[in-house]
Amino acid sequence: MAGKTLYDKLWEAHVVRRDDDGTCLLYIDRQYIHEVTSPQAFEGLRLAGRQPWRPAASLAVADHNVPTTDRSAGISDAVSRLQVETLSRNCREFGVLEFDMNDPRQGIVHVVGPEQGATLPGMTVVCGDSHTSTHGALGALAFGIGTSEVEHVLATQCLIQQKSKNMQVRVEGEVGHGICAKDIVLAIIGEIGTAGGTGYAIEFAGSAIEALSVEGRMTVCNMAIEAGARAGMVAVDEKTIDYVRGRPYAPESESVLWPRAVDAWRDLRSDDDACFDRIVTLDAAAIKPQVTWGTSPEMVVAVDGQVPAPEDAGDDVKREGYTRALAYMDLQARTPITEITVDRVFIGSCTNSRIEDLRAAAAIAKGRRVADGVIQALVVPGSGLIKRQAEAEGLDEIFIAAGFEWREPGCSMCLAMNADHLESGERCASTSNRNFEGRQGPGGRTHLVSPAMAAAAAVAGHFVDVRTFESR
Amino acid sequence: MEPFKIVKGLVVPLDRSNVDTDAIIPKQFLKSIKRSGFGPNLFDEWRYLDRGEPDADNSQRPLNSDFVLNQPRYQGGQILLTRENFGCGSSREHAPWALLDYGFRVIVASGYADIFYNNCFKNGILPIVQSAAVIDQLFTEVDLAPGYVLSIDLDAQSITTPAGEVLAFDVDPFRKHCLINGLDDIALTLQRSGDISAYVERRQQQVPWLFAD
């Protein structure tokens, strides 16, 4: 019998019941809750007179609507304020722990969870948010769900699910200087396409993935959904265990449970003879800094490349998509990427707002200045604790001296539900995950890049190859 | 949830691939704490010429007359015809809520993003997959015949075209059962509470660190 994949192991350990047609009732160890996709779920419980099955399995934090400027006066937008207050009221009523907006642990839910040790290897993790795939970096099965399923998990601690197929994406070899996790995952999406992982759970593996820090693996797993896969994951290794050790919600490393847990976690990897439905392999050494040019994350090229032309697309439907994207982005085919100027820069989001992301951006910003043509360059840490750490390291001073704005934690301009947004027609170098039409503000134009590339675009005023920049 | 039996309805062709949930319902409308009322803002940025706001009177806003939902021949549509990877991006269930609130009960496409696909079934919307060739054929037929209506029979898993052609489609048996009967998933799962408790008891022995609460 063939061995098991990491996904097989995680899945099987959580099956409560399996019906003959393959439909499974899957137990959920951790549910994260934010203000946007939960109000209707709590309302559903209330209307049906139901109570949460296990309130302590949920952890809530408001992130999408919160201001990233001074919060002492609360939220000025009345609709946003109501949504954030509704979350707090629901959490109190149903006994769910919430880190409120002024708690130093507040931040983007996918940054906060792992940081607190609330995501552990071997868990099933869900949230009403597609970027829940982030948590798979710790060897967990983590995926986004809709609001009906949020309610379902609250009421039953389970979900009715069908198992996905297994895909392994192997990135082999060593990446070059200046290449980071974001470039790797954008290159993967460029290779398999935004629907390439539909119907699959993706395990990221290979020496270049093993070489990443756990934070870098989170960046990769975060964007599994941009490749179409609900879940992305990475096998547990010593880095994973070191990452988890000592975090507030992890088992205490002095306790008798810790060695037992570590023993169990070490098995969270695919067996050597595991069988995948699809394997994709990328050569790490060939990956260059990536920049998206269009309105889908698969519309991506290397920084030394050019904006493609519609005739480069493989079929009629794709050609139509290219034509539309070029018009929306106001780009001419064959324009070198490094000639594209930017109006704003956004460094943040659940993809790239952890400490190593801020360090990478600061290493470029240090001793340089945001270019005159750039209206605004935002740095938004992923959590209050990351903000504190960055300040302890002096990163805030580097950013501020270079002309960046140093903000409070939240989702911010990734999806512009708070006050941070692009004006129509503006072009942004963004470390976030989606370049859809209007994503960062109606009519806004988004180019997805790594934190170092975003910082370099800020100081140059246009995209530049970060490999030609000296890090300081 | 309204039970789904047979839907016979006007087809609206949205000739794009990779339609994301940000396009289906833009972020400013996600601030609502309700499940209803999203229909007027379905495809808001394509449908109107100005920027939509949650409190705006949509009947007073300038329409983009080129957009398919604004064309007279497609008013009152119940079936959305589109292309690959429909509903990609965010997990927001506001996307199916907006489609349903507008009046769509069926989507016919060559593919869907997984989370969106799942969310449809939770809201009484049937997402049907057909091959790219069949989708091409349907786009052509819709274009040539104003008032083009398809009849969708979930029980028989069939689509009938105006010419009487019958196309089959696949649907997962459990999802079909729930959709036809308008069943509440949560009530179904709670019937299994004994299984859940037994699982938890077993699991607490194996991985006690996951049950520290």
XYZ file of C-alpha atoms in Angstrom:
685
model
C 0.000 0.000 0.000
C 1.268 3.431 -0.895
C 2.267 5.766 1.875
C 0.308 8.798 2.939
C 0.712 12.433 2.077
C 0.791 15.087 4.771
C -2.701 16.068 3.672
C -3.943 12.452 3.934
C -2.623 12.250 7.484
C -4.163 15.539 8.583
C -7.469 14.659 6.948
C -7.737 11.150 8.377
C -6.945 12.287 11.909
C -9.970 14.602 11.810
C -12.666 12.431 10.237
C -15.515 12.049 12.719
C -17.646 10.069 10.319
C -17.453 9.074 6.684
C -20.519 8.366 4.549
C -20.550 5.865 1.700
C -20.401 8.600 -0.957
C -17.188 9.942 0.579
C -18.764 12.899 2.351
C -16.980 13.353 5.657
C -17.758 15.084 8.892
C -14.461 16.725 9.776
C -13.554 17.941 13.269
C -12.177 21.483 13.459
C -9.591 22.245 16.146
C -9.388 25.998 15.682
C -11.668 28.599 14.180
C -10.519 32.197 13.720
C -13.187 34.829 13.450
C -13.062 38.365 12.063
C -15.665 41.079 11.797
C -16.548 40.845 8.093
C -17.644 37.238 7.634
C -19.024 36.448 11.102
C -22.008 38.719 11.935
C -24.474 36.658 9.895
C -23.109 33.432 11.428
C -23.680 34.625 14.987
C -27.086 35.928 13.945
C -27.872 32.452 12.585
C -27.031 30.883 15.954
C -29.194 33.410 17.704
C -32.173 32.840 15.400
C -31.942 29.068 15.843
C -31.372 29.317 19.597
C -28.045 27.481 19.301
C -24.925 27.803 21.424
C -21.312 27.293 20.276
C -20.188 23.686 20.652
C -16.776 24.647 22.001
C -16.330 28.424 22.344
C -12.708 28.053 23.471
C -11.787 26.666 20.043
C -12.514 30.065 18.508
C -10.384 33.186 18.622
C -11.604 36.498 17.245
C -9.858 39.648 16.106
C -11.076 42.621 14.070
C -8.682 43.358 11.222
C -10.384 44.300 7.929
C -12.125 47.517 9.011
C -9.791 48.870 11.655
C -8.026 52.191 11.088
C -4.254 52.064 10.837
C -3.947 55.606 12.144
C -4.419 56.771 15.750
C -7.165 54.641 17.298
C -7.802 56.585 20.453
C -10.881 58.204 18.939
C -12.290 54.874 17.694
C -13.495 54.255 14.123
C -14.932 57.300 12.342
C -16.763 55.381 9.570
C -20.109 54.489 11.139
C -20.676 51.336 9.070
C -17.202 49.975 9.849
C -17.634 50.852 13.502
C -20.914 48.956 13.704
C -19.301 45.867 12.217
C -16.369 45.931 14.634
C -18.661 46.579 17.596
C -20.917 43.762 16.447
C -17.964 41.374 16.604
C -17.213 42.391 20.190
C -20.853 42.081 21.199
C -21.151 38.641 19.582
C -17.955 37.406 21.218
C -19.162 38.524 24.624
C -22.584 36.960 24.134
C -21.240 33.615 22.934
C -18.133 33.375 25.114
C -15.500 33.692 22.380
C -12.105 35.221 23.204
C -11.451 38.414 21.250
C -8.330 40.574 20.982
C -9.946 43.964 20.612
C -8.625 46.864 18.577
C -6.575 48.297 21.430
C -5.094 44.989 22.582
C -1.352 44.823 21.749
C -1.971 41.324 20.357
C -4.479 42.644 17.788
C -3.533 42.368 14.147
C -4.330 40.489 10.980
C -5.974 37.222 11.970
C -3.538 35.090 9.925
C -0.567 36.803 11.490
C -1.939 36.765 15.035
C -2.915 33.077 15.126
C 0.518 31.571 14.487
C 2.206 34.323 16.510
C 0.128 33.338 19.555
C 0.700 29.612 19.084
C -3.060 29.324 18.573
C -2.272 27.446 15.368
C -0.337 24.258 16.071
C 0.983 21.516 13.812
C -1.579 18.799 13.186
C -4.588 21.041 13.683
C -7.508 21.666 11.404
C -7.865 25.437 11.166
C -10.663 27.387 9.496
C -11.731 30.998 9.178
C -14.242 32.841 7.067
C -11.363 34.098 5.003
C -9.673 32.540 2.008
C -6.159 33.333 3.262
C -6.576 30.851 6.093
C -4.308 28.668 3.967
C -1.475 30.659 5.614
C -1.626 28.468 8.731
C -0.714 25.376 6.705
C 2.899 26.539 6.953
C 2.926 24.961 10.408
C 1.909 21.510 9.172
C -1.797 22.169 9.763
C -4.778 21.620 7.481
C -6.080 25.162 7.128
C -8.622 26.520 4.692
C -11.082 29.340 4.154
C -14.819 28.866 4.461
C -17.986 30.880 3.872
C -20.183 32.389 6.551
C -22.675 29.476 6.547
C -19.759 27.223 7.406
C -18.537 29.625 10.099
C -21.939 29.163 11.692
C -21.719 25.411 11.162
C -18.376 25.220 12.962
C -19.591 27.421 15.782
C -22.624 25.168 16.277
C -21.040 21.753 15.767
C -17.205 22.157 15.799
C -17.325 20.206 12.538
C -17.690 20.733 8.807
C -19.208 18.561 6.113
C -16.440 18.175 3.548
C -15.265 16.212 0.556
C -11.597 15.388 0.435
C -9.531 17.268 -2.141
C -6.930 15.714 -4.394
C -3.230 15.789 -3.503
C -0.803 18.071 -5.297
C 2.817 18.584 -4.439
C 4.680 21.644 -5.634
C 8.400 21.058 -5.324
C 10.806 23.970 -5.503
C 14.239 22.435 -5.788
C 17.649 24.026 -5.469
C 18.709 27.338 -4.030
C 17.153 30.696 -4.798
C 19.434 33.502 -5.874
C 20.380 36.576 -3.883
C 17.436 38.914 -3.274
C 14.782 36.272 -3.972
C 12.258 35.640 -1.224
C 9.167 33.584 -0.460
C 6.888 36.003 -2.322
C 8.861 35.588 -5.536
C 8.688 31.821 -5.133
C 4.929 31.735 -4.718
C 4.292 34.242 -7.522
C 6.478 32.110 -9.778
C 4.445 29.027 -8.789
C 1.171 30.811 -9.604
C 2.637 31.980 -12.906
C 3.475 28.367 -13.654
C 0.231 26.589 -12.708
C -2.268 29.466 -13.072
C -4.946 30.776 -10.734
C -7.103 27.702 -11.277
C -4.162 25.263 -11.340
C -4.787 24.136 -7.783
C -8.592 24.051 -7.920
C -9.799 20.826 -6.333
C -6.417 20.135 -4.740
C -4.694 20.626 -1.418
C -1.141 21.720 -2.174
C 1.880 20.606 -0.216
C 4.868 22.873 -0.850
C 8.101 20.935 -0.634
C 11.631 20.740 -1.968
C 14.892 22.180 -0.744
C 13.986 25.811 -1.457
C 10.831 25.506 0.692
C 12.768 23.724 3.444
C 15.289 26.570 3.370
C 12.574 29.158 4.058
C 11.832 30.336 7.568
C 8.401 29.461 8.952
C 7.391 33.046 8.195
C 8.452 32.620 4.572
C 6.475 29.384 4.388
C 3.440 31.316 5.629
C 3.847 33.716 2.698
C 3.896 30.771 0.301
C 0.924 28.964 1.875
C -0.979 32.256 2.118
C -1.148 32.447 -1.656
C -2.115 28.798 -2.238
C -5.624 30.176 -2.719
C -4.337 32.427 -5.514
C -3.302 29.204 -7.228
C -6.860 27.913 -6.717
C -6.136 25.585 -3.777
C -8.115 26.089 -0.576
C -5.294 24.619 1.492
C -1.528 24.923 1.243
C 0.818 23.238 3.653
C 4.426 22.481 4.499
C 5.764 19.469 6.416
C 6.885 19.900 10.007
C 10.625 20.124 10.622
C 12.855 21.461 13.378
C 12.134 25.037 12.272
C 8.429 24.468 12.817
C 8.983 23.083 16.295
C 11.341 25.931 17.194
C 8.796 28.419 15.917
C 6.005 27.012 18.095
C 8.077 26.637 21.264
C 7.227 29.162 23.965
C 4.231 30.767 22.274
C 1.336 31.681 24.577
C -1.213 29.125 23.352
C 1.263 26.327 22.580
C 1.813 23.568 25.155
C 4.404 24.731 27.670
C 7.812 23.501 26.649
C 8.534 22.389 30.249
C 5.322 20.376 30.479
C 5.008 16.612 30.023
C 2.810 17.304 27.004
C 5.527 19.076 25.025
C 7.695 16.036 24.192
C 4.565 14.042 23.366
C 3.360 16.788 21.060
C 6.754 17.116 19.381
C 6.847 13.358 18.805
C 3.473 13.484 17.108
C 4.407 16.550 15.060
C 7.537 14.933 13.642
C 5.314 12.501 11.760
C 3.523 15.377 9.984
C 5.224 14.947 6.639
C 4.445 12.968 3.507
C 5.741 9.415 3.491
C 8.516 8.722 1.007
C 6.197 6.476 -1.003
C 3.193 8.813 -0.778
C 1.142 9.166 -3.906
C 0.214 12.586 -5.337
C -2.359 13.181 -8.042
C -0.141 15.864 -9.492
C 3.456 16.951 -8.908
C 4.847 20.231 -10.232
C 8.540 20.995 -9.945
C 10.195 24.406 -10.194
C 13.891 25.211 -10.380
C 14.601 27.652 -7.561
C 17.706 29.026 -9.233
C 15.652 30.188 -12.216
C 13.290 32.330 -10.112
C 13.790 36.088 -10.494
C 12.052 38.913 -8.636
C 8.403 38.790 -9.730
C 5.999 41.606 -10.627
C 2.369 41.147 -11.642
C 1.306 43.260 -14.607
C -2.413 42.404 -14.884
C -5.590 41.825 -12.914
C -5.072 38.207 -11.912
C -2.131 36.896 -9.862
C -1.189 34.546 -12.720
C -0.441 37.604 -14.880
C 3.096 37.799 -13.590
C 6.537 38.240 -15.115
C 10.104 38.635 -13.915
C 11.264 42.189 -13.208
C 13.666 42.069 -16.156
C 10.799 41.126 -18.480
C 8.163 43.047 -20.390
C 4.416 43.455 -20.219
C 3.137 40.722 -22.549
C 0.909 41.246 -25.569
C -2.508 39.592 -26.066
C -1.085 37.427 -28.840
C 1.193 35.798 -26.248
C -1.883 34.238 -24.609
C -2.550 30.601 -25.333
C -6.209 30.773 -26.365
C -9.037 33.166 -27.265
C -10.467 33.402 -23.773
C -7.029 34.199 -22.308
C -6.343 36.710 -25.092
C -9.566 38.510 -24.230
C -8.470 38.526 -20.577
C -5.066 39.991 -21.495
C -6.659 42.719 -23.596
C -9.026 43.661 -20.801
C -6.242 43.603 -18.206
C -3.927 45.793 -20.305
C -6.716 48.345 -20.731
C -7.607 48.325 -17.029
C -3.964 48.598 -15.987
C -3.325 51.272 -18.644
C -0.253 49.437 -19.902
C 1.152 49.030 -23.390
C 2.289 45.585 -24.474
C 6.096 45.158 -24.537
C 6.719 47.878 -21.949
C 9.724 46.890 -19.840
C 8.554 46.275 -16.244
C 11.238 48.620 -14.911
C 9.685 51.516 -16.854
C 6.393 51.267 -14.949
C 6.111 54.083 -12.405
C 4.163 53.813 -9.148
C 1.965 56.315 -7.292
C 1.681 54.500 -3.987
C 3.442 51.678 -2.191
C 1.863 49.304 0.305
C 3.945 47.057 2.533
C 1.674 44.885 4.656
C -1.167 42.284 4.476
C -1.384 38.683 5.711
C 1.059 37.795 2.932
C 3.934 40.096 3.889
C 3.647 41.944 7.200
C 5.704 39.766 9.513
C 8.970 40.872 11.044
C 11.212 39.373 8.372
C 9.164 41.163 5.709
C 9.626 44.476 7.483
C 13.331 43.798 7.919
C 13.705 43.052 4.204
C 11.920 46.265 3.251
C 13.867 48.312 5.802
C 17.172 46.975 4.467
C 16.292 48.612 1.141
C 14.762 51.783 2.616
C 17.657 52.482 4.963
C 19.474 55.689 4.075
C 17.309 56.259 1.017
C 14.247 58.415 0.360
C 10.838 57.705 -1.109
C 10.888 59.159 -4.636
C 9.212 62.515 -5.247
C 6.622 61.077 -7.599
C 5.335 58.615 -4.985
C 2.303 60.059 -3.164
C 2.343 57.648 -0.265
C 4.338 54.676 0.956
C 2.629 52.771 3.763
C 4.147 50.238 6.119
C 1.477 48.355 8.068
C 2.758 45.707 10.488
C 0.739 42.487 10.770
C 0.186 42.730 14.509
C 0.732 44.982 17.475
C 3.485 42.671 18.700
C 5.305 42.831 15.362
C 4.990 46.594 15.471
C 6.617 46.625 18.910
C 9.391 44.309 17.810
C 10.084 46.383 14.715
C 10.243 49.494 16.860
C 12.635 47.764 19.261
C 14.841 47.041 16.254
C 14.599 50.622 15.028
C 12.875 49.685 11.778
C 10.190 52.329 12.309
C 12.851 55.038 12.374
C 14.398 53.761 9.167
C 11.028 53.827 7.420
C 10.027 57.225 8.761
C 13.408 58.756 7.890
C 12.976 57.439 4.347
C 9.537 59.023 4.043
C 7.350 55.955 4.640
C 4.313 56.126 6.924
C 4.461 53.794 9.931
C 0.982 52.560 10.837
C -1.090 50.514 13.276
C -1.747 46.833 12.382
C -4.593 45.607 10.160
C -5.516 44.506 6.643
C -5.365 48.103 5.444
C -4.804 48.736 1.753
C -4.751 45.051 0.794
C -8.493 45.322 0.312
C -9.199 48.909 1.314
C -12.119 48.320 3.648
C -10.752 50.971 5.969
C -9.598 54.458 4.970
C -6.403 53.232 3.229
C -7.051 52.955 -0.488
C -5.976 53.869 -4.007
C -7.714 56.616 -5.910
C -9.022 55.709 -9.345
C -6.199 55.399 -11.860
C -3.445 55.210 -9.259
C -0.810 52.521 -9.533
C 0.517 50.678 -6.499
C 3.453 48.406 -5.755
C 1.863 46.171 -3.144
C 3.063 43.252 -1.040
C -0.494 41.944 -0.763
C -2.004 38.944 -2.551
C -4.626 40.126 -5.053
C -4.383 42.426 -8.041
C -8.060 42.167 -9.011
C -9.815 45.153 -10.558
C -10.747 47.594 -7.816
C -9.235 45.480 -5.066
C -7.308 48.365 -3.459
C -9.941 50.939 -4.376
C -12.233 51.392 -7.399
C -10.145 52.025 -10.511
C -6.907 51.345 -8.606
C -4.100 49.389 -10.293
C -2.178 46.851 -8.249
C 1.197 45.255 -8.943
C 2.061 42.442 -6.543
C 5.678 42.230 -5.419
C 7.874 41.181 -2.486
C 8.568 43.564 0.433
C 12.083 44.324 -0.824
C 10.791 44.992 -4.340
C 8.045 47.264 -2.953
C 10.571 49.252 -0.935
C 12.854 49.519 -3.963
C 9.943 50.752 -6.116
C 9.158 53.347 -3.452
C 12.660 54.828 -3.501
C 13.096 54.583 -7.288
C 9.574 55.700 -8.197
C 9.308 52.784 -10.601
C 9.935 49.048 -10.513
C 13.583 48.115 -10.218
C 15.421 44.854 -9.909
C 16.126 44.626 -6.212
C 19.164 42.481 -6.982
C 20.849 45.634 -8.273
C 20.143 47.421 -4.981
C 22.550 47.208 -2.108
C 20.840 46.078 1.133
C 21.871 48.151 4.127
C -33.116 27.624 2.282
C -35.572 27.424 -0.615
C -35.753 23.885 -2.063
C -34.422 23.599 -5.598
C -36.429 21.503 -8.045
C -36.715 22.830 -11.599
C -35.637 26.288 -12.690
C -36.670 27.559 -16.098
C -35.170 30.949 -16.656
C -33.664 33.579 -18.894
C -29.923 33.177 -19.443
C -27.581 36.151 -18.898
C -24.179 35.766 -20.588
C -21.192 37.164 -18.691
C -18.402 36.537 -21.153
C -15.341 36.673 -18.902
C -13.115 34.133 -17.222
C -11.644 34.406 -13.709
C -14.488 36.574 -12.409
C -13.429 37.162 -8.806
C -15.597 37.716 -5.757
C -14.304 41.296 -5.460
C -15.971 41.919 -8.829
C -19.146 40.063 -7.819
C -19.568 42.199 -4.708
C -17.000 44.902 -3.916
C -15.574 45.277 -0.457
C -17.488 48.361 0.699
C -20.701 46.320 0.764
C -19.121 43.704 3.021
C -19.531 46.035 5.961
C -23.172 45.005 6.222
C -24.081 42.751 9.129
C -27.050 41.329 7.202
C -27.416 38.520 4.662
C -29.821 40.285 2.327
C -29.988 43.407 0.195
C -26.814 42.822 -1.855
C -28.588 42.368 -5.225
C -28.529 46.027 -6.332
C -24.740 45.992 -5.838
C -24.027 42.742 -7.676
C -21.108 43.460 -10.077
C -21.268 47.057 -8.838
C -18.081 48.374 -10.480
C -19.059 46.998 -13.896
C -22.718 47.842 -13.597
C -22.598 51.496 -12.590
C -20.490 54.407 -13.789
C -19.959 55.923 -10.348
C -18.562 54.482 -7.148
C -21.129 52.603 -5.083
C -21.532 53.139 -1.366
C -23.509 51.035 1.087
C -26.035 53.799 1.820
C -26.510 55.074 -1.752
C -29.843 55.033 -3.547
C -28.873 52.705 -6.380
C -31.903 53.646 -8.494
C -30.427 57.134 -8.915
C -26.973 55.999 -10.044
C -25.702 56.225 -13.652
C -25.718 52.798 -15.335
C -23.049 51.388 -17.616
C -25.299 50.560 -20.565
C -22.654 48.248 -22.075
C -22.752 45.888 -19.125
C -24.871 42.814 -19.717
C -27.091 43.176 -16.634
C -28.183 46.588 -17.922
C -29.271 45.441 -21.365
C -33.054 45.300 -21.823
C -33.013 41.805 -23.318
C -31.384 40.351 -20.203
C -33.690 41.799 -17.551
C -35.136 39.248 -15.164
C -32.415 36.653 -15.704
C -32.252 33.645 -13.404
C -29.367 31.736 -14.985
C -25.877 33.181 -15.298
C -23.688 31.826 -18.093
C -19.976 32.449 -17.652
C -16.546 30.920 -18.110
C -13.686 29.321 -16.174
C -12.681 29.867 -12.540
C -15.813 31.837 -11.667
C -15.871 33.099 -8.063
C -12.121 33.023 -7.493
C -10.513 35.015 -4.708
C -12.058 35.881 -1.383
C -14.272 33.431 0.534
C -16.970 36.078 1.038
C -20.392 34.448 1.051
C -21.701 37.891 0.162
C -20.968 36.836 -3.447
C -23.651 34.104 -3.606
C -25.893 36.265 -1.408
C -25.660 39.041 -4.017
C -26.298 36.654 -6.933
C -29.301 35.146 -5.166
C -30.657 38.515 -4.079
C -30.487 39.676 -7.697
C -32.455 36.621 -8.788
C -29.913 34.075 -10.016
C -30.638 30.486 -8.990
C -28.279 28.752 -11.423
C -24.782 29.414 -12.768
C -23.450 27.565 -15.796
C -19.671 27.811 -16.247
C -16.662 25.756 -17.248
C -15.252 25.930 -13.719
C -15.523 27.496 -10.266
C -13.219 28.337 -7.418
C -13.696 25.779 -4.627
C -14.902 28.012 -1.786
C -17.380 29.889 -3.965
C -18.706 26.606 -5.376
C -19.340 25.334 -1.877
C -20.923 28.598 -0.745
C -23.457 28.416 -3.600
C -24.934 25.161 -2.311
C -25.348 26.669 1.155
C -27.622 29.295 -0.352
C -29.812 27.427 -2.782
C -27.801 28.303 -5.883
C -26.892 25.482 -8.260
C -23.458 25.912 -9.894
C -23.304 23.697 -12.995
C -20.081 22.734 -14.757
C -20.023 22.182 -18.520
C -17.088 21.694 -20.868
C -15.520 24.752 -22.477
C -16.940 23.583 -25.838
C -20.502 23.423 -24.496
C -20.039 26.816 -22.835
C -18.894 28.248 -26.180
C -21.950 26.763 -27.858
C -24.291 28.225 -25.222
C -22.733 31.697 -25.561
C -23.347 31.552 -29.303
C -26.939 30.372 -28.904
C -27.746 33.022 -26.268
C -26.289 35.734 -28.465
C -28.386 34.690 -31.467
C -31.696 34.233 -29.672
C -33.131 37.037 -27.517
C -35.237 35.549 -24.738
C -33.023 32.441 -24.581
C -34.287 30.247 -21.756
C -32.773 27.105 -20.255
C -34.646 24.602 -18.155
C -32.626 23.096 -15.320
C -33.870 19.924 -13.650
C -31.733 19.107 -10.622
C -33.379 15.781 -9.894
C -32.739 14.581 -13.460
C -29.400 16.442 -13.592
C -30.299 17.850 -16.966
C -30.258 21.122 -18.867
C -32.759 21.504 -21.699
C -32.105 24.113 -24.390
C -34.869 25.888 -26.335
C -34.139 23.550 -29.277
C -34.826 20.570 -27.034
C -31.205 19.495 -26.689
C -30.597 17.845 -23.311
C -27.236 18.294 -21.599
C -26.310 16.260 -18.526
C -24.412 17.601 -15.536
C -22.746 16.120 -12.470
C -23.499 17.034 -8.900
C -22.331 15.526 -5.649
C -25.195 13.332 -4.247
C -25.129 14.822 -0.742
C -25.188 18.391 -2.007
C -27.979 17.501 -4.426
C -30.016 15.957 -1.617
C -29.598 19.060 0.564
C -30.420 21.437 -2.277
C -33.533 19.572 -3.449
C -34.893 19.392 0.069
C -33.683 22.812 1.226
C -32.003 21.147 4.215
C -30.218 22.892 7.052
C -26.714 21.385 7.297
C -26.353 22.267 10.949
C -29.428 20.330 11.971
C -28.118 17.341 10.007
C -24.743 17.499 11.713
C -26.261 17.903 15.157
C -28.018 14.567 14.591
C -24.472 13.172 14.689
C -23.570 14.778 18.003
C -22.959 11.345 19.523
C -20.307 10.674 16.870
C -18.720 14.054 17.523
C -18.556 13.475 21.273
C -17.056 10.009 20.772
C -14.444 11.466 18.425
C -13.530 14.178 20.921
C -13.178 11.659 23.733
C -10.831 9.519 21.643
C -8.897 12.491 20.388
C -8.418 13.953 23.858
C -6.466 10.834 24.772
C -4.297 11.023 21.650
C -3.601 14.750 21.449
C -4.468 16.277 24.837
C -2.558 19.486 24.005
C -5.291 20.389 21.520
C -7.898 20.287 24.291
C -6.275 22.457 26.912
C -9.420 24.562 27.367
